């Protein structure tokens, strides 16, 4: 790993052509973060709950994007037919926003049957994410040319900061207005639809930004076949060992995250604004933690820095599972801050490292195959976690466990704890594997 340190002024500026492209990509990342926050997560969950969907139905809807991700196997063969991919990728990304935001927002106005609505939404999500899978694979192979290893830590960290700051401000404003409305009321539904329409407009702007960088050559040993997406990465032992970390991390997040928001608001009694305020605090950790994590990455490695971040986060995740609704308001807020603020500090490093995992141990050739394989592993890990969590929530509705003078109902608290246990497992794996995971010297 290169130890050369670069300043943000060297990574981002408008004098150097490559640095100017990185500025454009950062703006795109910030836009995508805003779009993601206002069209997924808590706002998507509440949008679905406005149509009286149960947690299991919400969990089922969350599956279709991950099933669609398997179509990434077709991406290299499709994209290598084009020497220039700008317009193909722009079309795929545009269709993703049309189907995933605009169509899903309008669909409930035309379909009133609950079962048919869930089915049609799943189909639309499936179609949308096929296009997005192709776009993600193509953009990653294209834009990585502007992200040399020596500056990637600074780039990834600043990306996280820009995305969190811009999205946090807008989400906090949206959460404030959402709290003024009665839960699941027609007024709240209309507000959520309006927010999603804004997300669609921002999505079109994002497509424009992603299309601005100049295109580069896409080096190939030979034109890839479908099986190459599996066989070429499988032949890279270090890359595959890193993919185990990616799969386990995604499983740990998605086994509980889809249900966490509903649990915190319905069972614990947290408001939109408080939930979003705690998230909003995250970017303010960057000024004093960004250099710490960049230093850890430079001094040790990407993976050992990840192990440190998860070692901070995981025990707090176990404490997160013990939050309960009978706590005094001041104690509940204190407990949330004690848990989430250190996790924010660790998250600055962890998010940057996870964002770089697809590039770790990736060779210069056949990068479309590697980025496509990464998408498969990334989404299979999420799908496996989501499947496990959905089944567990469904079969544990009547589960009750007295603990510390309170009876915890259902399985969601234990899914939260499970995520922390898996993260500790990742720490052990990284430390035990050692240099077998680390990139060879360039």
Short mmCIF file of C-alpha atoms in Angstrom, two decimals, residues 102-431:
data_model
loop_
_atom_site.label_atom_id
_atom_site.label_comp_id
_atom_site.label_asym_id
_atom_site.label_seq_id
_atom_site.Cartn_x
_atom_site.Cartn_y
_atom_site.Cartn_z
CA UNK A 102 -41.70 7.97 -9.92
CA UNK A 103 -43.58 4.76 -10.80
CA UNK A 104 -43.62 3.44 -7.23
CA UNK A 105 -44.98 6.77 -5.99
CA UNK A 106 -47.82 6.84 -8.54
CA UNK A 107 -48.71 3.13 -8.50
CA UNK A 108 -50.92 3.14 -5.36
CA UNK A 109 -53.22 5.66 -7.06
CA UNK A 110 -54.06 3.04 -9.69
CA UNK A 111 -54.02 -0.22 -7.69
CA UNK A 112 -56.06 -0.47 -4.50
CA UNK A 113 -55.94 -4.21 -3.81
CA UNK A 114 -53.30 -4.73 -1.09
CA UNK A 115 -51.90 -8.01 -2.40
CA UNK A 116 -51.74 -6.79 -6.00
CA UNK A 117 -50.09 -3.55 -4.85
CA UNK A 118 -47.28 -5.43 -3.09
CA UNK A 119 -46.82 -7.68 -6.13
CA UNK A 120 -46.69 -4.80 -8.62
CA UNK A 121 -44.35 -2.80 -6.42
CA UNK A 122 -42.02 -5.78 -6.21
CA UNK A 123 -42.05 -6.13 -10.02
CA UNK A 124 -41.30 -2.43 -10.53
CA UNK A 125 -38.47 -2.56 -8.01
CA UNK A 126 -37.12 -5.65 -9.74
CA UNK A 127 -37.08 -3.96 -13.16
CA UNK A 128 -35.61 -0.76 -11.73
CA UNK A 129 -32.76 -2.53 -10.02
CA UNK A 130 -31.82 -4.54 -13.09
CA UNK A 131 -31.08 -1.21 -14.77
CA UNK A 132 -29.32 0.10 -11.67
CA UNK A 133 -27.15 -3.00 -11.40
CA UNK A 134 -25.87 -2.51 -14.94
CA UNK A 135 -25.29 1.19 -14.27
CA UNK A 136 -23.41 0.61 -11.01
CA UNK A 137 -21.11 -1.94 -12.60
CA UNK A 138 -20.37 0.32 -15.57
CA UNK A 139 -19.85 3.51 -13.56
CA UNK A 140 -17.52 1.76 -11.09
CA UNK A 141 -15.29 0.44 -13.90
CA UNK A 142 -15.33 3.90 -15.53
CA UNK A 143 -14.77 6.17 -12.55
CA UNK A 144 -12.14 4.06 -10.74
CA UNK A 145 -9.63 5.41 -13.28
CA UNK A 146 -9.82 8.77 -11.51
CA UNK A 147 -9.27 7.26 -8.03
CA UNK A 148 -5.63 6.12 -7.66
CA UNK A 149 -4.78 4.25 -4.49
CA UNK A 150 -2.66 7.06 -3.00
CA UNK A 151 -5.68 9.36 -2.67
CA UNK A 152 -8.52 6.90 -2.24
CA UNK A 153 -8.71 7.18 1.56
CA UNK A 154 -9.15 10.96 1.38
CA UNK A 155 -11.62 10.67 -1.48
CA UNK A 156 -13.80 8.02 0.18
CA UNK A 157 -13.84 9.83 3.52
CA UNK A 158 -14.75 13.20 2.02
CA UNK A 159 -17.45 11.50 -0.06
CA UNK A 160 -19.02 10.20 3.11
CA UNK A 161 -18.87 13.67 4.68
CA UNK A 162 -20.44 15.44 1.69
CA UNK A 163 -23.21 12.87 1.35
CA UNK A 164 -24.04 12.85 5.06
CA UNK A 165 -24.02 16.64 5.44
CA UNK A 166 -26.23 17.54 2.48
CA UNK A 167 -28.67 14.70 3.00
CA UNK A 168 -28.76 15.27 6.76
CA UNK A 169 -29.92 18.87 6.43
CA UNK A 170 -32.76 18.02 4.04
CA UNK A 171 -33.85 14.94 5.96
CA UNK A 172 -33.94 16.88 9.22
CA UNK A 173 -36.22 19.48 7.65
CA UNK A 174 -38.45 16.77 6.20
CA UNK A 175 -38.58 14.96 9.55
CA UNK A 176 -39.65 18.15 11.33
CA UNK A 177 -42.63 18.59 9.00
CA UNK A 178 -43.49 14.89 9.13
CA UNK A 179 -43.74 15.06 12.93
CA UNK A 180 -46.28 17.89 12.64
CA UNK A 181 -48.69 15.52 10.92
CA UNK A 182 -50.67 12.68 12.37
CA UNK A 183 -48.98 9.35 11.76
CA UNK A 184 -50.27 7.49 8.69
CA UNK A 185 -52.67 10.33 7.89
CA UNK A 186 -53.59 11.46 4.32
CA UNK A 187 -51.64 14.69 4.91
CA UNK A 188 -48.52 12.74 5.87
CA UNK A 189 -48.90 10.50 2.81
CA UNK A 190 -49.21 13.53 0.53
CA UNK A 191 -46.09 15.02 2.10
CA UNK A 192 -44.12 11.79 1.61
CA UNK A 193 -45.21 11.67 -2.04
CA UNK A 194 -44.04 15.24 -2.53
CA UNK A 195 -40.65 14.36 -1.02
CA UNK A 196 -40.33 11.39 -3.41
CA UNK A 197 -41.06 13.63 -6.41
CA UNK A 198 -38.20 15.87 -5.29
CA UNK A 199 -36.04 12.75 -5.15
CA UNK A 200 -36.91 11.94 -8.76
CA UNK A 201 -35.90 15.42 -9.98
CA UNK A 202 -32.60 15.13 -8.10
CA UNK A 203 -32.12 11.71 -9.70
CA UNK A 204 -32.25 13.18 -13.20
CA UNK A 205 -29.69 15.79 -12.13
CA UNK A 206 -27.51 12.96 -10.80
CA UNK A 207 -27.59 11.24 -14.21
CA UNK A 208 -26.33 14.45 -15.83
CA UNK A 209 -23.43 14.71 -13.35
CA UNK A 210 -22.44 11.06 -13.76
CA UNK A 211 -22.23 11.59 -17.53
CA UNK A 212 -19.84 14.58 -17.37
CA UNK A 213 -16.46 12.83 -16.75
CA UNK A 214 -14.48 11.95 -19.84
CA UNK A 215 -14.54 8.30 -20.79
CA UNK A 216 -11.40 6.19 -20.64
CA UNK A 217 -10.32 2.89 -22.14
CA UNK A 218 -11.61 -0.25 -20.47
CA UNK A 219 -8.69 -2.72 -20.57
CA UNK A 220 -9.62 -6.36 -21.14
CA UNK A 221 -7.58 -9.50 -21.57
CA UNK A 222 -10.44 -10.75 -23.75
CA UNK A 223 -14.14 -10.14 -24.17
CA UNK A 224 -15.80 -11.62 -21.04
CA UNK A 225 -18.32 -14.42 -21.07
CA UNK A 226 -21.09 -14.87 -18.50
CA UNK A 227 -19.06 -17.36 -16.52
CA UNK A 228 -16.10 -14.96 -16.36
CA UNK A 229 -17.88 -12.87 -13.74
CA UNK A 230 -17.56 -15.87 -11.43
CA UNK A 231 -14.41 -17.61 -12.66
CA UNK A 232 -12.10 -14.58 -13.01
CA UNK A 233 -12.64 -13.21 -9.45
CA UNK A 234 -12.61 -16.79 -8.08
CA UNK A 235 -9.08 -17.09 -9.42
CA UNK A 236 -7.98 -14.11 -7.29
CA UNK A 237 -7.65 -15.59 -3.80
CA UNK A 238 -7.06 -12.31 -1.98
CA UNK A 239 -10.04 -10.69 -3.66
CA UNK A 240 -12.27 -13.61 -2.64
CA UNK A 241 -11.08 -13.46 0.97
CA UNK A 242 -12.09 -9.78 1.02
CA UNK A 243 -15.51 -10.67 -0.40
CA UNK A 244 -16.16 -12.74 2.74
CA UNK A 245 -15.87 -9.50 4.73
CA UNK A 246 -18.27 -7.74 2.33
CA UNK A 247 -20.86 -10.55 2.58
CA UNK A 248 -20.68 -10.71 6.38
CA UNK A 249 -20.94 -6.93 6.75
CA UNK A 250 -23.99 -6.72 4.50
CA UNK A 251 -25.65 -9.58 6.38
CA UNK A 252 -25.04 -7.84 9.71
CA UNK A 253 -26.66 -4.62 8.44
CA UNK A 254 -29.70 -6.04 6.64
CA UNK A 255 -30.68 -8.71 9.15
CA UNK A 256 -32.06 -5.93 11.34
CA UNK A 257 -31.93 -2.53 9.61
CA UNK A 258 -35.21 -2.83 7.66
CA UNK A 259 -37.11 -3.42 10.90
CA UNK A 260 -35.12 -1.13 13.18
CA UNK A 261 -36.84 2.08 12.12
CA UNK A 262 -40.35 0.71 12.65
CA UNK A 263 -39.26 -0.76 16.00
CA UNK A 264 -37.76 2.51 17.25
CA UNK A 265 -40.80 4.56 16.26
CA UNK A 266 -43.65 2.15 17.04
CA UNK A 267 -42.30 0.26 20.06
CA UNK A 268 -39.74 2.60 21.60
CA UNK A 269 -41.67 5.79 20.72
CA UNK A 270 -38.93 7.82 19.05
CA UNK A 271 -40.09 10.66 16.80
CA UNK A 272 -39.05 11.27 13.19
CA UNK A 273 -37.13 14.34 14.24
CA UNK A 274 -35.15 12.68 17.04
CA UNK A 275 -34.29 9.71 14.82
CA UNK A 276 -33.10 11.97 11.99
CA UNK A 277 -31.36 14.38 14.38
CA UNK A 278 -29.14 11.58 15.68
CA UNK A 279 -28.29 10.66 12.08
CA UNK A 280 -27.72 14.33 11.22
CA UNK A 281 -25.01 14.62 13.89
CA UNK A 282 -22.88 12.12 11.93
CA UNK A 283 -21.18 14.53 9.47
CA UNK A 284 -19.99 16.75 12.33
CA UNK A 285 -17.67 13.92 13.38
CA UNK A 286 -15.68 14.27 10.16
CA UNK A 287 -13.54 17.33 11.05
CA UNK A 288 -11.89 15.60 14.02
CA UNK A 289 -12.18 11.92 13.06
CA UNK A 290 -11.39 12.01 9.33
CA UNK A 291 -7.65 12.49 9.86
CA UNK A 292 -7.64 9.78 12.53
CA UNK A 293 -9.07 7.17 10.19
CA UNK A 294 -6.95 8.24 7.24
CA UNK A 295 -3.90 7.93 9.48
CA UNK A 296 -4.98 4.46 10.61
CA UNK A 297 -5.46 3.34 7.00
CA UNK A 298 -2.06 4.74 5.98
CA UNK A 299 -0.25 3.36 9.04
CA UNK A 300 -1.85 -0.10 9.10
CA UNK A 301 -4.17 -1.06 6.23
CA UNK A 302 -7.76 -0.71 5.04
CA UNK A 303 -8.81 -3.97 6.71
CA UNK A 304 -7.07 -3.48 10.03
CA UNK A 305 -8.64 -0.02 10.25
CA UNK A 306 -12.01 -1.66 9.55
CA UNK A 307 -11.38 -4.10 12.41
CA UNK A 308 -10.75 -1.19 14.78
CA UNK A 309 -13.94 0.60 13.64
CA UNK A 310 -16.05 -2.51 14.17
CA UNK A 311 -14.42 -3.17 17.53
CA UNK A 312 -15.81 0.21 18.62
CA UNK A 313 -19.24 -0.29 17.05
CA UNK A 314 -20.07 -3.91 17.84
CA UNK A 315 -20.29 -3.80 21.67
CA UNK A 316 -22.48 -0.69 21.41
CA UNK A 317 -24.76 -2.57 19.03
CA UNK A 318 -25.33 -5.15 21.77
CA UNK A 319 -26.30 -2.30 24.11
CA UNK A 320 -28.59 -0.91 21.37
CA UNK A 321 -30.67 -4.10 21.60
CA UNK A 322 -31.48 -3.35 25.26
CA UNK A 323 -33.22 -0.01 24.63
CA UNK A 324 -36.83 -0.15 25.83
CA UNK A 325 -39.91 2.10 25.85
CA UNK A 326 -40.38 2.32 29.64
CA UNK A 327 -37.23 4.39 30.10
CA UNK A 328 -37.61 8.01 31.18
CA UNK A 329 -37.33 10.34 28.15
CA UNK A 330 -34.05 11.84 29.37
CA UNK A 331 -32.58 8.40 29.95
CA UNK A 332 -33.75 7.16 26.55
CA UNK A 333 -32.12 10.10 24.77
CA UNK A 334 -28.95 9.73 26.86
CA UNK A 335 -28.73 6.04 26.05
CA UNK A 336 -29.22 6.72 22.32
CA UNK A 337 -26.46 9.33 22.37
CA UNK A 338 -24.07 7.11 24.34
CA UNK A 339 -24.57 4.40 21.71
CA UNK A 340 -24.83 6.34 18.49
CA UNK A 341 -22.15 9.06 18.96
CA UNK A 342 -19.22 6.61 19.29
CA UNK A 343 -20.75 4.64 16.41
CA UNK A 344 -20.71 7.84 14.34
CA UNK A 345 -17.02 8.25 15.11
CA UNK A 346 -16.32 4.67 14.04
CA UNK A 347 -18.70 5.02 11.09
CA UNK A 348 -16.56 7.73 9.49
CA UNK A 349 -13.79 5.17 9.04
CA UNK A 350 -15.99 2.15 8.46
CA UNK A 351 -18.10 3.73 5.71
CA UNK A 352 -15.03 4.90 3.80
CA UNK A 353 -13.41 1.49 4.07
CA UNK A 354 -16.53 -0.44 3.03
CA UNK A 355 -16.91 1.89 0.03
CA UNK A 356 -13.36 0.96 -1.03
CA UNK A 357 -13.76 -2.82 -0.57
CA UNK A 358 -14.69 -3.44 -4.20
CA UNK A 359 -11.36 -1.94 -5.30
CA UNK A 360 -9.20 -3.81 -2.77
CA UNK A 361 -7.08 -6.46 -4.52
CA UNK A 362 -8.71 -5.61 -7.86
CA UNK A 363 -6.27 -5.90 -10.80
CA UNK A 364 -6.05 -3.42 -13.65
CA UNK A 365 -7.67 -5.75 -16.22
CA UNK A 366 -11.24 -7.13 -16.43
CA UNK A 367 -12.48 -4.63 -13.88
CA UNK A 368 -16.05 -4.85 -15.15
CA UNK A 369 -16.04 -8.54 -14.17
CA UNK A 370 -14.72 -7.69 -10.71
CA UNK A 371 -17.16 -4.85 -10.09
CA UNK A 372 -20.03 -7.08 -11.28
CA UNK A 373 -18.94 -9.91 -8.98
CA UNK A 374 -18.70 -7.44 -6.12
CA UNK A 375 -22.30 -6.37 -6.75
CA UNK A 376 -23.38 -10.02 -6.57
CA UNK A 377 -21.62 -10.61 -3.25
CA UNK A 378 -22.74 -7.23 -1.87
CA UNK A 379 -26.39 -7.90 -2.69
CA UNK A 380 -26.39 -11.58 -1.78
CA UNK A 381 -25.11 -10.66 1.67
CA UNK A 382 -27.90 -8.10 2.03
CA UNK A 383 -30.52 -10.54 0.67
CA UNK A 384 -29.39 -13.31 3.01
CA UNK A 385 -29.56 -10.96 6.00
CA UNK A 386 -32.94 -9.64 4.95
CA UNK A 387 -34.33 -13.13 4.39
CA UNK A 388 -33.11 -14.26 7.77
CA UNK A 389 -34.47 -11.14 9.48
CA UNK A 390 -37.88 -11.30 7.76
CA UNK A 391 -38.37 -14.98 8.66
CA UNK A 392 -37.16 -14.39 12.20
CA UNK A 393 -39.51 -11.44 12.73
CA UNK A 394 -42.45 -13.45 11.31
CA UNK A 395 -41.92 -16.48 13.57
CA UNK A 396 -41.00 -14.52 16.71
CA UNK A 397 -44.05 -12.25 16.98
CA UNK A 398 -45.13 -13.91 20.22
CA UNK A 399 -41.63 -14.34 21.56
CA UNK A 400 -41.12 -12.75 24.99
CA UNK A 401 -38.03 -12.68 27.18
CA UNK A 402 -37.90 -11.05 30.64
CA UNK A 403 -34.57 -9.30 31.11
CA UNK A 404 -33.45 -6.60 33.55
CA UNK A 405 -37.00 -6.10 34.81
CA UNK A 406 -38.54 -5.67 31.36
CA UNK A 407 -40.11 -8.17 28.95
CA UNK A 408 -38.75 -7.75 25.43
CA UNK A 409 -41.38 -8.64 22.83
CA UNK A 410 -40.69 -10.04 19.37
CA UNK A 411 -37.40 -10.78 17.66
CA UNK A 412 -36.18 -7.36 16.49
CA UNK A 413 -34.04 -6.61 19.60
CA UNK A 414 -32.22 -9.88 19.10
CA UNK A 415 -31.59 -9.15 15.45
CA UNK A 416 -29.97 -5.89 16.55
CA UNK A 417 -27.75 -7.85 18.95
CA UNK A 418 -26.97 -10.44 16.26
CA UNK A 419 -25.59 -7.73 14.00
CA UNK A 420 -23.10 -6.78 16.72
CA UNK A 421 -22.04 -10.40 17.18
CA UNK A 422 -21.41 -10.78 13.43
CA UNK A 423 -19.34 -7.59 13.43
CA UNK A 424 -17.17 -9.02 16.21
CA UNK A 425 -16.78 -12.11 14.01
CA UNK A 426 -15.53 -9.89 11.17
CA UNK A 427 -12.95 -8.36 13.53
CA UNK A 428 -11.71 -11.83 14.50
CA UNK A 429 -11.55 -12.91 10.84
CA UNK A 430 -9.54 -9.86 9.74
CA UNK A 431 -7.06 -10.19 12.60
#
